[in-house]
CSV table of C-alpha atoms and ligand atoms in Angstrom, one decimal:
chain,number,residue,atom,x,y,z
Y,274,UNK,CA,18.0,-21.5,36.1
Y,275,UNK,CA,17.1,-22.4,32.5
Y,276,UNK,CA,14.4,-25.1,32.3
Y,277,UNK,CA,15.6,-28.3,31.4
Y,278,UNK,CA,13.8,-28.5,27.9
Y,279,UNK,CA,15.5,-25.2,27.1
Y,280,UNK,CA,18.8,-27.2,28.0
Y,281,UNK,CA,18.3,-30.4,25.8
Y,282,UNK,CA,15.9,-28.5,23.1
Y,283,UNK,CA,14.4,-31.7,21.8
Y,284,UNK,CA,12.0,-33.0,24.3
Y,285,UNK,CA,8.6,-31.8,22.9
Y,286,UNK,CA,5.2,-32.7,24.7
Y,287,UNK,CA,2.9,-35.5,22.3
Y,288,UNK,CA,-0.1,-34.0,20.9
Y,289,UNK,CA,-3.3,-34.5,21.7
Y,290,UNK,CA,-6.0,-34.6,18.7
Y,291,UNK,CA,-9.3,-34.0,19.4
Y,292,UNK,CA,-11.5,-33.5,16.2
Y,293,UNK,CA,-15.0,-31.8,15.7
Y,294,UNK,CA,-17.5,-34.0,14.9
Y,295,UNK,CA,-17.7,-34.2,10.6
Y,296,UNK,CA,-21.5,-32.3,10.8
Y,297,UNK,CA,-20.2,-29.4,12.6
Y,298,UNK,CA,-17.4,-28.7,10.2
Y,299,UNK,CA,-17.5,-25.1,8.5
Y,300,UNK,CA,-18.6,-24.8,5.0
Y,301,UNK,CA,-15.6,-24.0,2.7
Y,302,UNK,CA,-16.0,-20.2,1.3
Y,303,UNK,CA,-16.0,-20.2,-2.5
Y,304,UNK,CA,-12.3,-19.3,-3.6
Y,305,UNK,CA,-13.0,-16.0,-5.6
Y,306,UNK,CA,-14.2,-14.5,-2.1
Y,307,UNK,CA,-11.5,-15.5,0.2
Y,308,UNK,CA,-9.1,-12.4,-0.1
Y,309,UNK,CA,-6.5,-12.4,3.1
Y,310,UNK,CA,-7.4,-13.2,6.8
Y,311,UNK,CA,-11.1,-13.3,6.5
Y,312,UNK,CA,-11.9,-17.3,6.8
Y,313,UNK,CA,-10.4,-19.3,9.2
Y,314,UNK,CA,-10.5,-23.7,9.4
Y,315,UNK,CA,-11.9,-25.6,11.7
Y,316,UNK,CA,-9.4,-26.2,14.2
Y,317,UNK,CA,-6.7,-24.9,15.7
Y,318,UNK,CA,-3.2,-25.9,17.4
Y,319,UNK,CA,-1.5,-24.6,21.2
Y,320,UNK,CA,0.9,-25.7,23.6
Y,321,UNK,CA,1.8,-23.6,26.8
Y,322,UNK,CA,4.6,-23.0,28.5
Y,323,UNK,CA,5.4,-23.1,32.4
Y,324,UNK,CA,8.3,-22.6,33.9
Y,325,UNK,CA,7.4,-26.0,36.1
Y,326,UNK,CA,6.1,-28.2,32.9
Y,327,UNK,CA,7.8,-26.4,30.1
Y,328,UNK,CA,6.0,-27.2,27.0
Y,329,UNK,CA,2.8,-29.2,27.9
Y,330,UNK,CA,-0.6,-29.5,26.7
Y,331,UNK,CA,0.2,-30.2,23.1
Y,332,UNK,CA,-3.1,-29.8,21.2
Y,333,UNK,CA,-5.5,-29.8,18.0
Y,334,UNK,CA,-8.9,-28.8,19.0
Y,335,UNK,CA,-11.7,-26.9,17.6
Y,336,UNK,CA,-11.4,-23.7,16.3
Y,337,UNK,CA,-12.6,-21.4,19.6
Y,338,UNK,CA,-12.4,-18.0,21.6
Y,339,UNK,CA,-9.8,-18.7,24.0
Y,340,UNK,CA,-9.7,-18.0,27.7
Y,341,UNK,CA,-6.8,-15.7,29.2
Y,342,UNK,CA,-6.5,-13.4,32.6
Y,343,UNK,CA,-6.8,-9.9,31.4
Y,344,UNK,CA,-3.8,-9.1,33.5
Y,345,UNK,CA,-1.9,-11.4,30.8
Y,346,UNK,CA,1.2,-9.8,29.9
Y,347,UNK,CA,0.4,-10.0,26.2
Y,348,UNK,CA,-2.0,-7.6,26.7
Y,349,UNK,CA,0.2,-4.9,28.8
Y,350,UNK,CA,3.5,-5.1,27.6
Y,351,UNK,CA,2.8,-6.1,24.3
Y,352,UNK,CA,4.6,-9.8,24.4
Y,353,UNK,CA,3.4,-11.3,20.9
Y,354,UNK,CA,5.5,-12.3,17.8
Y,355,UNK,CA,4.1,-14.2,14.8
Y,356,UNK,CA,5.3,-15.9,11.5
Y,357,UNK,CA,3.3,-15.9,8.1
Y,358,UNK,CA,3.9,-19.5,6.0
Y,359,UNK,CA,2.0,-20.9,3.5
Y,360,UNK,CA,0.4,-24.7,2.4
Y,361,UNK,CA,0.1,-25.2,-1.4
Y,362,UNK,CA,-2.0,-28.1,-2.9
Y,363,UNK,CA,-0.1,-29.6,-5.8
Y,364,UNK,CA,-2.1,-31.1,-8.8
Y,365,UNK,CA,-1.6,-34.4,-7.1
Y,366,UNK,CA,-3.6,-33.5,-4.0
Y,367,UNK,CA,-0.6,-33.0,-1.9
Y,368,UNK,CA,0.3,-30.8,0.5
Y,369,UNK,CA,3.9,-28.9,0.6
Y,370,UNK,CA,5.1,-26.2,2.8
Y,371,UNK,CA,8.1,-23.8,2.0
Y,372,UNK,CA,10.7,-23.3,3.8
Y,373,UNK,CA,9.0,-23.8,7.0
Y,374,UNK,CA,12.5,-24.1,8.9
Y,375,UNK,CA,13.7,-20.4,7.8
Y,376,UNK,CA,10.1,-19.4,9.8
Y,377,UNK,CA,11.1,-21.3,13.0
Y,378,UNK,CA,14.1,-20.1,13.0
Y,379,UNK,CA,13.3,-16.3,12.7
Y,380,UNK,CA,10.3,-16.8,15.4
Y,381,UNK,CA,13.3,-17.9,17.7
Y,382,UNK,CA,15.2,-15.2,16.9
Y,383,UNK,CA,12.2,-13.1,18.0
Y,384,UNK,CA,11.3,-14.9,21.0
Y,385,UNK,CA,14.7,-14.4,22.3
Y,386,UNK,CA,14.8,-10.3,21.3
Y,387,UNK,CA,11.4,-10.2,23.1
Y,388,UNK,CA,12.9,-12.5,25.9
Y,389,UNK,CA,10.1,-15.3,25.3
Y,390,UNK,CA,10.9,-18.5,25.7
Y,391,UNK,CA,11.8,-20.6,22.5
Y,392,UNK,CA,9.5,-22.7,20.8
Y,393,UNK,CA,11.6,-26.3,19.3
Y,394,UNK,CA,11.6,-26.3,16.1
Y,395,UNK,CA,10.5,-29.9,16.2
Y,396,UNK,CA,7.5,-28.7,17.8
Y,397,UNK,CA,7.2,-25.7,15.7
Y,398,UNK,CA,6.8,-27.9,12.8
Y,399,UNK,CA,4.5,-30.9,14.6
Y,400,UNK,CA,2.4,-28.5,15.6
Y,401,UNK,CA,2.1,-26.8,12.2
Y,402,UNK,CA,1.7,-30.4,10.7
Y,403,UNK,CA,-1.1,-32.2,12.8
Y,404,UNK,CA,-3.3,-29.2,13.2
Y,405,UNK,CA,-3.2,-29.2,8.9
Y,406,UNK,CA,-3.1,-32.4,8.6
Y,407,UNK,CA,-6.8,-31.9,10.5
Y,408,UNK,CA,-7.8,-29.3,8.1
Y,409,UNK,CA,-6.4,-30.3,4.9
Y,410,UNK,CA,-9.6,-30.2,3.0
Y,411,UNK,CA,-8.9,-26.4,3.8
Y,412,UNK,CA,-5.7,-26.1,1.8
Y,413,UNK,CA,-7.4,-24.7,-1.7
Y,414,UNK,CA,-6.1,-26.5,-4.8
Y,415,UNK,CA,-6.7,-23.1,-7.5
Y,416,UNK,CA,-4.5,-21.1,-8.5
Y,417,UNK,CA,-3.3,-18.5,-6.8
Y,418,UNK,CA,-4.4,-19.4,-3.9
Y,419,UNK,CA,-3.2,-21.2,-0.3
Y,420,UNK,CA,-3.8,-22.3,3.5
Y,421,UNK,CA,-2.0,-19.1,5.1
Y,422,UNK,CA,-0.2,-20.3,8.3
Y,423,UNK,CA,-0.5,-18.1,11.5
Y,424,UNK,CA,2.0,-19.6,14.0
Y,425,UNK,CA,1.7,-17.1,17.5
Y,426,UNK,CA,3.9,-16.7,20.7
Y,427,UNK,CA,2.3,-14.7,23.6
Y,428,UNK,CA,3.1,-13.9,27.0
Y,429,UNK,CA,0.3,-15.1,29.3
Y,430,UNK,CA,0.9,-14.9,33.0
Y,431,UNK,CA,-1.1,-12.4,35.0
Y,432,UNK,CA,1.3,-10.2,36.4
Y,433,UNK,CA,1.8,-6.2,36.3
Y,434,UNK,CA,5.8,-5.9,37.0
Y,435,UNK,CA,7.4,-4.9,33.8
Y,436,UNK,CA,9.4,-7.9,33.2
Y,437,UNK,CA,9.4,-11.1,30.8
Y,438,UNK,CA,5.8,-13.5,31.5
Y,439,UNK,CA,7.0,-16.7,32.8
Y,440,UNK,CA,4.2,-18.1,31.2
Y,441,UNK,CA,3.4,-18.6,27.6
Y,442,UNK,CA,1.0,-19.8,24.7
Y,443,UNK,CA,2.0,-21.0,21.4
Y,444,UNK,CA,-0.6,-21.0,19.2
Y,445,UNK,CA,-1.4,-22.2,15.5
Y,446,UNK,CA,-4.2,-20.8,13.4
Y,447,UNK,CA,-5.1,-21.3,9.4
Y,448,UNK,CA,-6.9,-19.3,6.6
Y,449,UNK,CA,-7.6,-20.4,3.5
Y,450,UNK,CA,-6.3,-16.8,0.8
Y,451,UNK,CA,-6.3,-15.7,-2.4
Y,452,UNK,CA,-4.1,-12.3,-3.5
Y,453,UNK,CA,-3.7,-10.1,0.1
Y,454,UNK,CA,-4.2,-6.5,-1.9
Y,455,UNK,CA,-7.6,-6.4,-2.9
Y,456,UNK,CA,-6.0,-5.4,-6.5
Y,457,UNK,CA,-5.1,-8.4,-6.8
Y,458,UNK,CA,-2.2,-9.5,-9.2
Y,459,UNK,CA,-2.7,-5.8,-10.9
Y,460,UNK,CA,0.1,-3.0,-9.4
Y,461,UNK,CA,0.1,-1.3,-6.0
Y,462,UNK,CA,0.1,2.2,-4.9
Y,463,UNK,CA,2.2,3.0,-2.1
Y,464,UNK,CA,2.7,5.8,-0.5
Y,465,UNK,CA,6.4,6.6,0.8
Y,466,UNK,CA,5.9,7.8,4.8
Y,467,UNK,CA,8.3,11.1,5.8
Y,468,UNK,CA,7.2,11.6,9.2
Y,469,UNK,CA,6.3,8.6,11.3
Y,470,UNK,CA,8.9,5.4,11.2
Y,471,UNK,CA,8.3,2.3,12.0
Y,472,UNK,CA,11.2,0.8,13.3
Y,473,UNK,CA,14.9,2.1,14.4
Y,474,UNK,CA,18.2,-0.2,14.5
Y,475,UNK,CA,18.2,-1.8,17.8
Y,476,UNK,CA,14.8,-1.9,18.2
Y,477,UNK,CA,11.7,-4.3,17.4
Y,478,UNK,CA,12.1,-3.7,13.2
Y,479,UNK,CA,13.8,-6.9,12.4
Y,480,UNK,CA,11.7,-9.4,14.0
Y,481,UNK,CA,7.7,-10.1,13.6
Y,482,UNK,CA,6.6,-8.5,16.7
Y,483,UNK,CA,2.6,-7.5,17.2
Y,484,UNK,CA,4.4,-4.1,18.1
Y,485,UNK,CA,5.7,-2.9,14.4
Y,486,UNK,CA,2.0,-3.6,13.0
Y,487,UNK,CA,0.4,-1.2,15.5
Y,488,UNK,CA,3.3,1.2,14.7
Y,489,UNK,CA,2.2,0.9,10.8
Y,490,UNK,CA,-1.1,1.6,11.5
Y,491,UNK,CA,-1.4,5.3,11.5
Y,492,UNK,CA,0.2,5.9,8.3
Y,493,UNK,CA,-1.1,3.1,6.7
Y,494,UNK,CA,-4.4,4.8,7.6
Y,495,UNK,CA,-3.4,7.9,6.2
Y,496,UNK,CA,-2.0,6.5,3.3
Y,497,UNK,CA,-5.5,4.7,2.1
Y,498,UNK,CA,-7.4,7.6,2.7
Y,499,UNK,CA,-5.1,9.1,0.1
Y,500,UNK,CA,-5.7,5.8,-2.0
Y,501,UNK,CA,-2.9,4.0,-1.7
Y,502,UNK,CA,-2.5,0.3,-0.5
Y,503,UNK,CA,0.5,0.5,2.0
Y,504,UNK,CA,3.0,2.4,2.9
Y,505,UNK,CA,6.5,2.2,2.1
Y,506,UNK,CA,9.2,3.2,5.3
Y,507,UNK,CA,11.8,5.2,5.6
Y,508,UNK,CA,14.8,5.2,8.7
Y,509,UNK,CA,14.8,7.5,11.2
Y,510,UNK,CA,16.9,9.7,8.4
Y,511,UNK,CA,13.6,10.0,6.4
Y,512,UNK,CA,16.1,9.0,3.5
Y,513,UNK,CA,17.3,5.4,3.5
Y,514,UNK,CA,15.0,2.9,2.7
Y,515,UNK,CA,13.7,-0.2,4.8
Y,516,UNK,CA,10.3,-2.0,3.7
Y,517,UNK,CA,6.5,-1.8,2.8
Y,518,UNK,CA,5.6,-3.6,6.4
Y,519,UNK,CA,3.9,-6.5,4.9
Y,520,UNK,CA,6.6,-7.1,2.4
Y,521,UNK,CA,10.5,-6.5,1.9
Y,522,UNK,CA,11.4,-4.1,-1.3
Y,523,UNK,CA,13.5,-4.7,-4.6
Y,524,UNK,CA,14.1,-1.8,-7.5
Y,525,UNK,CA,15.1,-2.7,-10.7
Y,526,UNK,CA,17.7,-0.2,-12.3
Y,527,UNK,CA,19.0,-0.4,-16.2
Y,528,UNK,CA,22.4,-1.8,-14.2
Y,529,UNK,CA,21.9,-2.9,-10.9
Y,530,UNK,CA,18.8,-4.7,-9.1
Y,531,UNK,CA,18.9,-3.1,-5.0
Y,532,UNK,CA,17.1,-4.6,-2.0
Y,533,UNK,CA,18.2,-2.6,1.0
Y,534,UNK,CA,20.3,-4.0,2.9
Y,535,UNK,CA,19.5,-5.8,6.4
Y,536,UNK,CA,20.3,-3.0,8.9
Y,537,UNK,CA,18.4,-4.4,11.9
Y,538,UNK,CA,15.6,-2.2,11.7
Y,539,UNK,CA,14.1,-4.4,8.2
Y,540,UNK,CA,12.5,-7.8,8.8
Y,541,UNK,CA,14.6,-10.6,7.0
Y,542,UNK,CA,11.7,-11.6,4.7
Y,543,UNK,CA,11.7,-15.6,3.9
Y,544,UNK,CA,11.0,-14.2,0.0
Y,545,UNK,CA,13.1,-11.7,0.1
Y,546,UNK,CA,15.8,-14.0,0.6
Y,547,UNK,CA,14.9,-16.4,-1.7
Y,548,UNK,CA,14.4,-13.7,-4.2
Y,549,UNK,CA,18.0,-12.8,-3.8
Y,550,UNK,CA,19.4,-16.7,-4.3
Y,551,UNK,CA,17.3,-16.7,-7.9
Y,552,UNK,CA,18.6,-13.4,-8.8
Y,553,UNK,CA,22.2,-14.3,-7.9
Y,554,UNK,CA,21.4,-18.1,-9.5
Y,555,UNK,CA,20.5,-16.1,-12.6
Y,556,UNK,CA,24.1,-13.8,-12.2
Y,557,UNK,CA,21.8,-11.2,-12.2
Y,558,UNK,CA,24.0,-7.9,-10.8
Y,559,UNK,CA,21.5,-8.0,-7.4
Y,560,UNK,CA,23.1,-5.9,-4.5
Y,561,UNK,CA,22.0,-5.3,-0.7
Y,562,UNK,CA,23.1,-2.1,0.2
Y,563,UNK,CA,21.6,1.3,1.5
Y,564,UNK,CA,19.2,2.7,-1.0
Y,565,UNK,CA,17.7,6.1,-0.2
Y,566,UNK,CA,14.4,7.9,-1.7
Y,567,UNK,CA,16.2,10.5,-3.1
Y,568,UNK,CA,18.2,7.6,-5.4
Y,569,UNK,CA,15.1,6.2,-6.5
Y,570,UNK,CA,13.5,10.0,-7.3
Y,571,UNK,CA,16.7,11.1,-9.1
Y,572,UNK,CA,16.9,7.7,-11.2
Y,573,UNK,CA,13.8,7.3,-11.7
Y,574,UNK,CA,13.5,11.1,-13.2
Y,575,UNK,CA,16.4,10.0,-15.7
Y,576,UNK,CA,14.9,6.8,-17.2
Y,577,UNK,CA,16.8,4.5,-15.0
Y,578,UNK,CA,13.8,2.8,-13.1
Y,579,UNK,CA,12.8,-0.3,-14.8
Y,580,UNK,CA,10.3,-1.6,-12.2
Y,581,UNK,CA,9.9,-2.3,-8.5
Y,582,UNK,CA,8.1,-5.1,-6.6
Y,583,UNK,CA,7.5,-6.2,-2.8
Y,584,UNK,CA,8.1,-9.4,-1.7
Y,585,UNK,CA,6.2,-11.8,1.4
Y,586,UNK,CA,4.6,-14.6,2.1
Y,587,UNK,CA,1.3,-12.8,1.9
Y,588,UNK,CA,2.0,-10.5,-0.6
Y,589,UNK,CA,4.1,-12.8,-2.9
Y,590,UNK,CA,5.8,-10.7,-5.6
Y,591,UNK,CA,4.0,-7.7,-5.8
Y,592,UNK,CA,4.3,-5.4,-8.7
Y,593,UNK,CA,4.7,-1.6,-7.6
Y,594,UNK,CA,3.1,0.9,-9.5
Y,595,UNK,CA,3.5,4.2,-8.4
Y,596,UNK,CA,4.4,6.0,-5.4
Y,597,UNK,CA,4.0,9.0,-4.0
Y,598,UNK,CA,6.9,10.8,-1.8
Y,599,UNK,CA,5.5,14.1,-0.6
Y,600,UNK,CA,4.8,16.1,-4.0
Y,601,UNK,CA,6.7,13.8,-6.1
Y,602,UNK,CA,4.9,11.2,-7.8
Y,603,UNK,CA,6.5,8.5,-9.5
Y,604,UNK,CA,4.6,6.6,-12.1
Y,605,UNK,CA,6.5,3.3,-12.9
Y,606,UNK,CA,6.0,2.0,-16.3
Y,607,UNK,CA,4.4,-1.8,-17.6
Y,608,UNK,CA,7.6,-3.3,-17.3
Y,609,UNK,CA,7.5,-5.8,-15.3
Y,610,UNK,CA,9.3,-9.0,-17.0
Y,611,UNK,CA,11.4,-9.6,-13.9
Y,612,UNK,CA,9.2,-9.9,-11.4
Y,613,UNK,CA,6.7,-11.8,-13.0
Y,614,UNK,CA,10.1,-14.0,-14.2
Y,615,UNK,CA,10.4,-14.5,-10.0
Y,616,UNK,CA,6.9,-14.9,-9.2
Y,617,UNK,CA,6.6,-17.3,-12.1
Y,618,UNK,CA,9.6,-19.4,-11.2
Y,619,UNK,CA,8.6,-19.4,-7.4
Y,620,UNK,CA,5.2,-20.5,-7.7
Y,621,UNK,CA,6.7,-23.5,-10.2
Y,622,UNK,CA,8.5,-24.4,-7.2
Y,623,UNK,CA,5.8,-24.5,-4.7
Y,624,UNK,CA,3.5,-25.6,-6.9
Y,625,UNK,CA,6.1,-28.4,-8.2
Y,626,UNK,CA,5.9,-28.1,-11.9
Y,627,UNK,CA,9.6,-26.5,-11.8
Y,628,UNK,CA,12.5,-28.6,-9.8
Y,629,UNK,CA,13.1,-27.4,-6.5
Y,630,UNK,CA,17.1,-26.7,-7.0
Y,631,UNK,CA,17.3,-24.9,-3.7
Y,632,UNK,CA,15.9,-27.7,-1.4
Y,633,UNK,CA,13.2,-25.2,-0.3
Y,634,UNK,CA,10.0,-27.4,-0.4
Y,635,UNK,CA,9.2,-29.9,2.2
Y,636,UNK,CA,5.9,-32.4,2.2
Y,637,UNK,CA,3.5,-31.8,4.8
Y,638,UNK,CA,3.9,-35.7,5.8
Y,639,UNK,CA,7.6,-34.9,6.3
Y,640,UNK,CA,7.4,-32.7,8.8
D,943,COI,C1,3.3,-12.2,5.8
D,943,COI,O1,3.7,-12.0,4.7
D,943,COI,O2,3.2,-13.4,6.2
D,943,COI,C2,3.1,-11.2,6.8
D,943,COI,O3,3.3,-11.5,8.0
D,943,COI,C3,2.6,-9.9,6.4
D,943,COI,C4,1.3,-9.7,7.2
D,943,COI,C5,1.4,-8.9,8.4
D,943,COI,C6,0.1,-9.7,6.5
């Protein structure tokens, strides 16, 4: 039997707040250094679930290892999903999050492919906002730069039958970034993967499950060996194309602009779609459909290739330079007026020197 909280979805446990003392708080890295993932604040949000309590033990706490059975199921049967958000600091000194409901909604949706129990998005978004409240001096102000968001779901009780935990942690941890490719705002190489795949239609592909990263890993090994950043996937055809892995994909042709097409295997990017309402705001002649290598390679050999850009939370709009699909290499031009058009317009929004016509922003206090 469902447990009650599941029933009535709005009962969410209070939250505790237990602060570190001010002289044991970290000393704030300088923000030329901080990169992606390599700093993290001082505390740190979590809330478990039981299937006698439901969600209990609401809490913002130091920053520490944690303690789990190593028969946990998160660390067998690979039960772990995650969401990537971001904080800006406006000139003001406040604090806005985007979109932050499209994220809870999409770490549902993976909870309940990965049969995990949901998290409320009213606690989703408490959590989120008390354990940043407690670390707002870690939300940088420069440019470029943010308080990345790690919300976590993980399966926790110690058992060995292959079924779903009936125990779980959800778990909130922050890092302070600058550009995720260590080019930084200049173009990416990526290198276009005809063997492995990372994700099939009725599989894993289209939610943020632990499991697709370790899928990526090999070839994105392979691929920076060969000196390029990331790798861009193909479907189990080794033709159609689905996404880079740390960010969704866009080509811009003389006539058309093509993201493919969400076919279950890609992950339904947060920037991705807003991408697509700016482009369709702009009538811009943006489609979703299938898009296959050999479509890019034939139009990009006549001239028809304009420019092509990633899009993510960590990656933001990423400018694509080249890429390399077994012998063929394509080298994409400067152009690159349209994506910096979106990255332009999107950071106006965050940052709130441009109106927010899509309702997307929402204050930290809020929440
Ligand atoms: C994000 O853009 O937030 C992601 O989750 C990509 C990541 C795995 C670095």
């Amino acid at each position: 039997m469902p447990h009650p909280q599941k029933l009535l979805g709005m009962e969410i446990p209070s939250i505790k707040v237990q602060l570190k003392d001010q002289s044991q708080w970290k000393t704030l890295p300088p923000y030329q250094q901080l990169g992606f993932g390599k700093y993290f604040s001082d505390h740190w949000f979590s809330a478990q679930f039981t299937e006698t309590k439901g969600w209990a033990s609401a809490k913002v706490e130091p920053y520490q290892n944690m303690s789990l059975d190593p028969a946990a199921a998160v660390f067998h049967y690979g039960q772990a999903l995650f969401e990537g958000m971001k904080a800006f600091r406006r000139a003001d000194g406040s604090i806005w999050l985007f979109r932050p409901e499209f994220n809870s909604h999409r770490f549902n949706d993976g909870a309940s492919r990965l049969c995990m129990q949901s998290v409320p998005e009213e606690l989703f978004l408490k959590g989120i906002k008390s354990v940043v409240e407690a670390d707002a001096r870690w939300v940088p102000k420069e440019s470029g730069c943010a308080l990345y968001i790690r919300p976590t779901l993980v399966g926790t009780e110690a058992f060995l039958g292959v079924r779903p935990s009936h125990e779980q942690l959800f778990f909130v941890i922050l890092s302070p970034v600058g550009s995720y490719y260590s080019e930084g705002s200049a173009p990416v190489k990526i290198w276009v993967e005809h063997n492995a795949i990372r994700a099939a239609t009725g599989g894993l592909g289209a939610i943020k499950a632990g499991a697709n990263y370790a899928a990526s890993l090999q070839a994105a090994l392979h691929a920076k060996k060969q000196g390029y950043a990331q790798v861009l996937w193909l479907n189990v055809d080794h033709q159609g194309i689905e996404e880079v892995g740390t960010m969704n994909v866009f080509f811009v042709f003389k006539n058309e602009i093509v993201t493919p097409a969400l076919n279950g295997s890609i992950l339904p990017g947060g920037v991705r779609d807003s991408v697509l309402h700016l482009l369709r705001h702009w009538n811009k002649p943006v489609m979703e459909r299938r898009i296959t290598i050999s479509e890019v390679h034939e139009r990009h050999l006549k001239g028809e290739l304009v420019e092509a850009f990633g899009t993510g939370t960590a990656a933001t709009i990423s400018r694509i330079g080249e890429l390399q699909w077994k012998t063929e290499r394509m080298i994409l031009g400067e152009q690159h007026q349209l994506s910096q058009e979106i990255l332009d317009t999107l950071t106006g929004i965050q940052m709130g020197t441009l109106p927010d016509q899509f309702g997307w922003m929402r204050s930290l206090q809020s929440l």
